[in-house]
Amino acid sequence: MYARIKLDGNSLKAHWFVAAFVLIFAGNGTLTYLDGWGSTRLMEAGLLFDFAILIPSLYLICYRDQGKKIIYKAIGLACLGIWATGKFIPEESHRILESVSFLRYVGLGVLFLIELRIGIAIFKSVFASEKQYEKNRDAAISEADMPVWLAKLMAWEANLWRKVWLSFKRLFSK
């Protein structure tokens, strides 16, 4: 009835980031609880460093063999770290965060531009000529630095708009 989960040494070796994240998070939580926000600037600087710089850097180091797409994930993780730090620190203690919060929007803008580039590549491949359609679509999906299911979903949506475009063309060309 109950299955035993057996972790071999390779899985922990390959995903040591999870253990490091839990230790950093627990350490920050403990320190915050024990200090009681007595030294707000130091706590704010420490939390901001841990969540926006240290954790994304450790993520990059742990999963560096995944190529370029890990950089995008680390940027997203840094943006999430800035946001989470803003939620953990009481509003009246936001001093450093007010001057650094714009970096979150810069990072999100970069991620948006990357996603837009991928979306344009998929839409271009779908709206290509009939002969090149399948080849271009598969190349764009494999080239995209995103989960395969999301790239396929975007390709499906682009294909839907392609069919609408072709039916419009057919309707008005007569």
PDB file of C-alpha atoms in Angstrom:
ATOM      1  CA  MET A   1       0.000   0.000   0.000  1.00  0.00           C
ATOM      2  CA  TYR A   2       2.765   2.461   0.863  1.00  0.00           C
ATOM      3  CA  ALA A   3       5.609   2.810  -1.570  1.00  0.00           C
ATOM      4  CA  ARG A   4       9.030   3.578  -0.245  1.00  0.00           C
ATOM      5  CA  ILE A   5      10.789   6.477  -1.798  1.00  0.00           C
ATOM      6  CA  LYS A   6      14.427   5.724  -2.199  1.00  0.00           C
ATOM      7  CA  LEU A   7      16.710   8.643  -2.865  1.00  0.00           C
ATOM      8  CA  ASP A   8      19.987   7.653  -4.323  1.00  0.00           C
ATOM      9  CA  GLY A   9      23.081   9.785  -3.941  1.00  0.00           C
ATOM     10  CA  ASN A  10      22.825  11.083  -7.502  1.00  0.00           C
ATOM     11  CA  SER A  11      19.457  12.802  -7.058  1.00  0.00           C
ATOM     12  CA  LEU A  12      20.621  14.773  -4.025  1.00  0.00           C
ATOM     13  CA  LYS A  13      23.890  15.510  -5.761  1.00  0.00           C
ATOM     14  CA  ALA A  14      22.078  16.798  -8.839  1.00  0.00           C
ATOM     15  CA  HIS A  15      19.518  18.890  -6.918  1.00  0.00           C
ATOM     16  CA  TRP A  16      21.510  20.236  -3.968  1.00  0.00           C
ATOM     17  CA  PHE A  17      19.944  23.643  -4.580  1.00  0.00           C
ATOM     18  CA  VAL A  18      16.708  22.523  -2.891  1.00  0.00           C
ATOM     19  CA  ALA A  19      18.524  21.672   0.344  1.00  0.00           C
ATOM     20  CA  ALA A  20      20.488  24.938   0.214  1.00  0.00           C
ATOM     21  CA  PHE A  21      17.285  26.916  -0.375  1.00  0.00           C
ATOM     22  CA  VAL A  22      15.542  25.280   2.595  1.00  0.00           C
ATOM     23  CA  LEU A  23      18.546  25.975   4.847  1.00  0.00           C
ATOM     24  CA  ILE A  24      18.777  29.625   3.757  1.00  0.00           C
ATOM     25  CA  PHE A  25      15.026  30.130   4.145  1.00  0.00           C
ATOM     26  CA  ALA A  26      14.979  28.475   7.578  1.00  0.00           C
ATOM     27  CA  GLY A  27      18.024  30.464   8.689  1.00  0.00           C
ATOM     28  CA  ASN A  28      16.474  33.745   7.601  1.00  0.00           C
ATOM     29  CA  GLY A  29      13.182  32.880   9.269  1.00  0.00           C
ATOM     30  CA  THR A  30      14.884  31.934  12.514  1.00  0.00           C
ATOM     31  CA  LEU A  31      17.058  35.040  12.531  1.00  0.00           C
ATOM     32  CA  THR A  32      14.077  37.268  11.800  1.00  0.00           C
ATOM     33  CA  TYR A  33      12.077  35.655  14.596  1.00  0.00           C
ATOM     34  CA  LEU A  34      14.915  35.907  17.131  1.00  0.00           C
ATOM     35  CA  ASP A  35      15.853  39.496  16.247  1.00  0.00           C
ATOM     36  CA  GLY A  36      12.262  40.717  16.151  1.00  0.00           C
ATOM     37  CA  TRP A  37      13.142  43.378  13.552  1.00  0.00           C
ATOM     38  CA  GLY A  38      15.449  45.116  16.005  1.00  0.00           C
ATOM     39  CA  SER A  39      18.024  46.000  13.345  1.00  0.00           C
ATOM     40  CA  THR A  40      15.769  46.702  10.391  1.00  0.00           C
ATOM     41  CA  ARG A  41      18.338  47.955   7.878  1.00  0.00           C
ATOM     42  CA  LEU A  42      20.664  45.029   8.465  1.00  0.00           C
ATOM     43  CA  MET A  43      17.806  42.519   8.286  1.00  0.00           C
ATOM     44  CA  GLU A  44      16.451  44.147   5.146  1.00  0.00           C
ATOM     45  CA  ALA A  45      19.865  44.109   3.473  1.00  0.00           C
ATOM     46  CA  GLY A  46      20.452  40.487   4.493  1.00  0.00           C
ATOM     47  CA  LEU A  47      17.084  39.253   3.283  1.00  0.00           C
ATOM     48  CA  LEU A  48      17.393  41.180   0.040  1.00  0.00           C
ATOM     49  CA  PHE A  49      20.866  39.769  -0.582  1.00  0.00           C
ATOM     50  CA  ASP A  50      19.785  36.208   0.188  1.00  0.00           C
ATOM     51  CA  PHE A  51      16.587  36.213  -1.869  1.00  0.00           C
ATOM     52  CA  ALA A  52      17.626  38.385  -4.819  1.00  0.00           C
ATOM     53  CA  ILE A  53      21.309  37.504  -5.238  1.00  0.00           C
ATOM     54  CA  LEU A  54      22.385  34.410  -3.287  1.00  0.00           C
ATOM     55  CA  ILE A  55      19.496  32.065  -4.119  1.00  0.00           C
ATOM     56  CA  PRO A  56      19.457  32.851  -7.885  1.00  0.00           C
ATOM     57  CA  SER A  57      23.263  32.497  -7.961  1.00  0.00           C
ATOM     58  CA  LEU A  58      23.107  29.104  -6.273  1.00  0.00           C
ATOM     59  CA  TYR A  59      20.382  28.094  -8.724  1.00  0.00           C
ATOM     60  CA  LEU A  60      22.635  29.085 -11.627  1.00  0.00           C
ATOM     61  CA  ILE A  61      25.541  27.126 -10.198  1.00  0.00           C
ATOM     62  CA  CYS A  62      23.474  24.020  -9.459  1.00  0.00           C
ATOM     63  CA  TYR A  63      21.768  23.805 -12.848  1.00  0.00           C
ATOM     64  CA  ARG A  64      24.441  25.401 -15.048  1.00  0.00           C
ATOM     65  CA  ASP A  65      24.479  22.444 -17.446  1.00  0.00           C
ATOM     66  CA  GLN A  66      21.004  23.367 -18.780  1.00  0.00           C
ATOM     67  CA  GLY A  67      22.349  26.120 -21.031  1.00  0.00           C
ATOM     68  CA  LYS A  68      20.897  29.562 -21.708  1.00  0.00           C
ATOM     69  CA  LYS A  69      17.425  28.879 -20.398  1.00  0.00           C
ATOM     70  CA  ILE A  70      18.708  28.622 -16.816  1.00  0.00           C
ATOM     71  CA  ILE A  71      19.683  32.306 -16.978  1.00  0.00           C
ATOM     72  CA  TYR A  72      16.072  33.236 -17.711  1.00  0.00           C
ATOM     73  CA  LYS A  73      14.903  31.182 -14.764  1.00  0.00           C
ATOM     74  CA  ALA A  74      17.488  32.801 -12.483  1.00  0.00           C
ATOM     75  CA  ILE A  75      16.340  36.283 -13.561  1.00  0.00           C
ATOM     76  CA  GLY A  76      12.774  35.274 -12.749  1.00  0.00           C
ATOM     77  CA  LEU A  77      13.919  33.875  -9.414  1.00  0.00           C
ATOM     78  CA  ALA A  78      15.683  37.163  -8.588  1.00  0.00           C
ATOM     79  CA  CYS A  79      12.509  39.115  -9.420  1.00  0.00           C
ATOM     80  CA  LEU A  80      10.529  36.754  -7.216  1.00  0.00           C
ATOM     81  CA  GLY A  81      13.127  37.250  -4.460  1.00  0.00           C
ATOM     82  CA  ILE A  82      12.723  41.024  -4.546  1.00  0.00           C
ATOM     83  CA  TRP A  83       8.944  40.660  -4.412  1.00  0.00           C
ATOM     84  CA  ALA A  84       9.100  38.090  -1.570  1.00  0.00           C
ATOM     85  CA  THR A  85      11.462  40.285   0.425  1.00  0.00           C
ATOM     86  CA  GLY A  86       8.943  43.107   0.115  1.00  0.00           C
ATOM     87  CA  LYS A  87       6.259  40.815   1.525  1.00  0.00           C
ATOM     88  CA  PHE A  88       8.391  39.490   4.416  1.00  0.00           C
ATOM     89  CA  ILE A  89       9.610  42.868   5.618  1.00  0.00           C
ATOM     90  CA  PRO A  90       7.037  45.086   7.358  1.00  0.00           C
ATOM     91  CA  GLU A  91       5.937  48.124   5.307  1.00  0.00           C
ATOM     92  CA  GLU A  92       7.378  50.644   7.749  1.00  0.00           C
ATOM     93  CA  SER A  93      10.830  49.046   7.446  1.00  0.00           C
ATOM     94  CA  HIS A  94      11.128  49.377   3.648  1.00  0.00           C
ATOM     95  CA  ARG A  95      14.155  51.581   3.180  1.00  0.00           C
ATOM     96  CA  ILE A  96      16.507  49.727   0.865  1.00  0.00           C
ATOM     97  CA  LEU A  97      13.641  48.035  -0.970  1.00  0.00           C
ATOM     98  CA  GLU A  98      12.205  51.358  -2.108  1.00  0.00           C
ATOM     99  CA  SER A  99      15.413  52.172  -3.956  1.00  0.00           C
ATOM    100  CA  VAL A 100      15.886  48.671  -5.412  1.00  0.00           C
ATOM    101  CA  SER A 101      12.326  47.698  -6.312  1.00  0.00           C
ATOM    102  CA  PHE A 102      12.667  49.065  -9.857  1.00  0.00           C
ATOM    103  CA  LEU A 103      15.076  46.175 -10.612  1.00  0.00           C
ATOM    104  CA  ARG A 104      12.178  43.776 -10.327  1.00  0.00           C
ATOM    105  CA  TYR A 105      10.355  45.573 -13.129  1.00  0.00           C
ATOM    106  CA  VAL A 106      13.525  45.693 -15.237  1.00  0.00           C
ATOM    107  CA  GLY A 107      13.918  41.931 -14.841  1.00  0.00           C
ATOM    108  CA  LEU A 108      10.278  41.312 -15.666  1.00  0.00           C
ATOM    109  CA  GLY A 109      10.656  43.518 -18.737  1.00  0.00           C
ATOM    110  CA  VAL A 110      13.626  41.474 -19.918  1.00  0.00           C
ATOM    111  CA  LEU A 111      11.684  38.250 -19.405  1.00  0.00           C
ATOM    112  CA  PHE A 112       8.733  39.720 -21.309  1.00  0.00           C
ATOM    113  CA  LEU A 113      10.975  40.647 -24.245  1.00  0.00           C
ATOM    114  CA  ILE A 114      12.423  37.122 -24.333  1.00  0.00           C
ATOM    115  CA  GLU A 115       8.939  35.594 -24.330  1.00  0.00           C
ATOM    116  CA  LEU A 116       7.839  38.048 -27.013  1.00  0.00           C
ATOM    117  CA  ARG A 117      10.797  37.031 -29.197  1.00  0.00           C
ATOM    118  CA  ILE A 118       9.878  33.376 -28.816  1.00  0.00           C
ATOM    119  CA  GLY A 119       6.212  34.091 -29.528  1.00  0.00           C
ATOM    120  CA  ILE A 120       7.084  36.031 -32.683  1.00  0.00           C
ATOM    121  CA  ALA A 121       9.306  33.185 -33.877  1.00  0.00           C
ATOM    122  CA  ILE A 122       6.473  30.697 -33.394  1.00  0.00           C
ATOM    123  CA  PHE A 123       3.909  32.941 -35.113  1.00  0.00           C
ATOM    124  CA  LYS A 124       6.306  33.565 -38.029  1.00  0.00           C
ATOM    125  CA  SER A 125       6.804  29.859 -38.481  1.00  0.00           C
ATOM    126  CA  VAL A 126       3.070  29.214 -38.481  1.00  0.00           C
ATOM    127  CA  PHE A 127       2.255  31.976 -40.972  1.00  0.00           C
ATOM    128  CA  ALA A 128       4.948  30.797 -43.392  1.00  0.00           C
ATOM    129  CA  SER A 129       4.039  29.126 -46.669  1.00  0.00           C
ATOM    130  CA  GLU A 130       2.228  25.791 -46.558  1.00  0.00           C
ATOM    131  CA  LYS A 131       5.360  23.822 -47.507  1.00  0.00           C
ATOM    132  CA  GLN A 132       7.533  25.338 -44.827  1.00  0.00           C
ATOM    133  CA  TYR A 133       4.858  25.358 -42.124  1.00  0.00           C
ATOM    134  CA  GLU A 134       5.550  21.993 -40.437  1.00  0.00           C
ATOM    135  CA  LYS A 135       9.317  22.325 -40.657  1.00  0.00           C
ATOM    136  CA  ASN A 136       9.375  25.878 -39.295  1.00  0.00           C
ATOM    137  CA  ARG A 137       6.912  25.128 -36.496  1.00  0.00           C
ATOM    138  CA  ASP A 138       8.896  22.139 -35.234  1.00  0.00           C
ATOM    139  CA  ALA A 139      12.152  24.115 -35.431  1.00  0.00           C
ATOM    140  CA  ALA A 140      10.667  27.018 -33.473  1.00  0.00           C
ATOM    141  CA  ILE A 141       9.332  24.677 -30.799  1.00  0.00           C
ATOM    142  CA  SER A 142      12.655  22.901 -30.378  1.00  0.00           C
ATOM    143  CA  GLU A 143      14.570  26.204 -30.446  1.00  0.00           C
ATOM    144  CA  ALA A 144      12.418  27.903 -27.804  1.00  0.00           C
ATOM    145  CA  ASP A 145      13.940  28.061 -24.351  1.00  0.00           C
ATOM    146  CA  MET A 146      10.676  27.239 -22.615  1.00  0.00           C
ATOM    147  CA  PRO A 147       8.787  24.125 -21.568  1.00  0.00           C
ATOM    148  CA  VAL A 148       7.732  22.024 -24.543  1.00  0.00           C
ATOM    149  CA  TRP A 149       4.060  22.034 -23.515  1.00  0.00           C
ATOM    150  CA  LEU A 150       4.017  25.843 -23.473  1.00  0.00           C
ATOM    151  CA  ALA A 151       5.721  26.079 -26.872  1.00  0.00           C
ATOM    152  CA  LYS A 152       3.210  23.599 -28.287  1.00  0.00           C
ATOM    153  CA  LEU A 153       0.347  25.589 -26.776  1.00  0.00           C
ATOM    154  CA  MET A 154       1.688  28.766 -28.395  1.00  0.00           C
ATOM    155  CA  ALA A 155       2.078  26.920 -31.702  1.00  0.00           C
ATOM    156  CA  TRP A 156      -1.503  25.662 -31.411  1.00  0.00           C
ATOM    157  CA  GLU A 157      -2.754  29.198 -30.811  1.00  0.00           C
ATOM    158  CA  ALA A 158      -0.725  30.510 -33.741  1.00  0.00           C
ATOM    159  CA  ASN A 159      -2.116  27.705 -35.899  1.00  0.00           C
ATOM    160  CA  LEU A 160      -5.618  28.740 -34.882  1.00  0.00           C
ATOM    161  CA  TRP A 161      -4.943  32.325 -35.984  1.00  0.00           C
ATOM    162  CA  ARG A 162      -3.385  30.983 -39.188  1.00  0.00           C
ATOM    163  CA  LYS A 163      -6.596  29.124 -39.994  1.00  0.00           C
ATOM    164  CA  VAL A 164      -8.638  32.257 -39.288  1.00  0.00           C
ATOM    165  CA  TRP A 165      -6.305  34.254 -41.567  1.00  0.00           C
ATOM    166  CA  LEU A 166      -6.528  31.671 -44.362  1.00  0.00           C
ATOM    167  CA  SER A 167     -10.331  31.573 -44.146  1.00  0.00           C
ATOM    168  CA  PHE A 168     -10.449  35.391 -44.277  1.00  0.00           C
ATOM    169  CA  LYS A 169      -8.140  35.312 -47.290  1.00  0.00           C
ATOM    170  CA  ARG A 170     -10.292  32.731 -48.989  1.00  0.00           C
ATOM    171  CA  LEU A 171     -13.471  34.647 -48.232  1.00  0.00           C
ATOM    172  CA  PHE A 172     -12.263  38.000 -49.540  1.00  0.00           C
ATOM    173  CA  SER A 173     -10.221  36.742 -52.487  1.00  0.00           C
ATOM    174  CA  LYS A 174     -13.333  35.558 -54.335  1.00  0.00           C
TER     175      LYS A 174
END
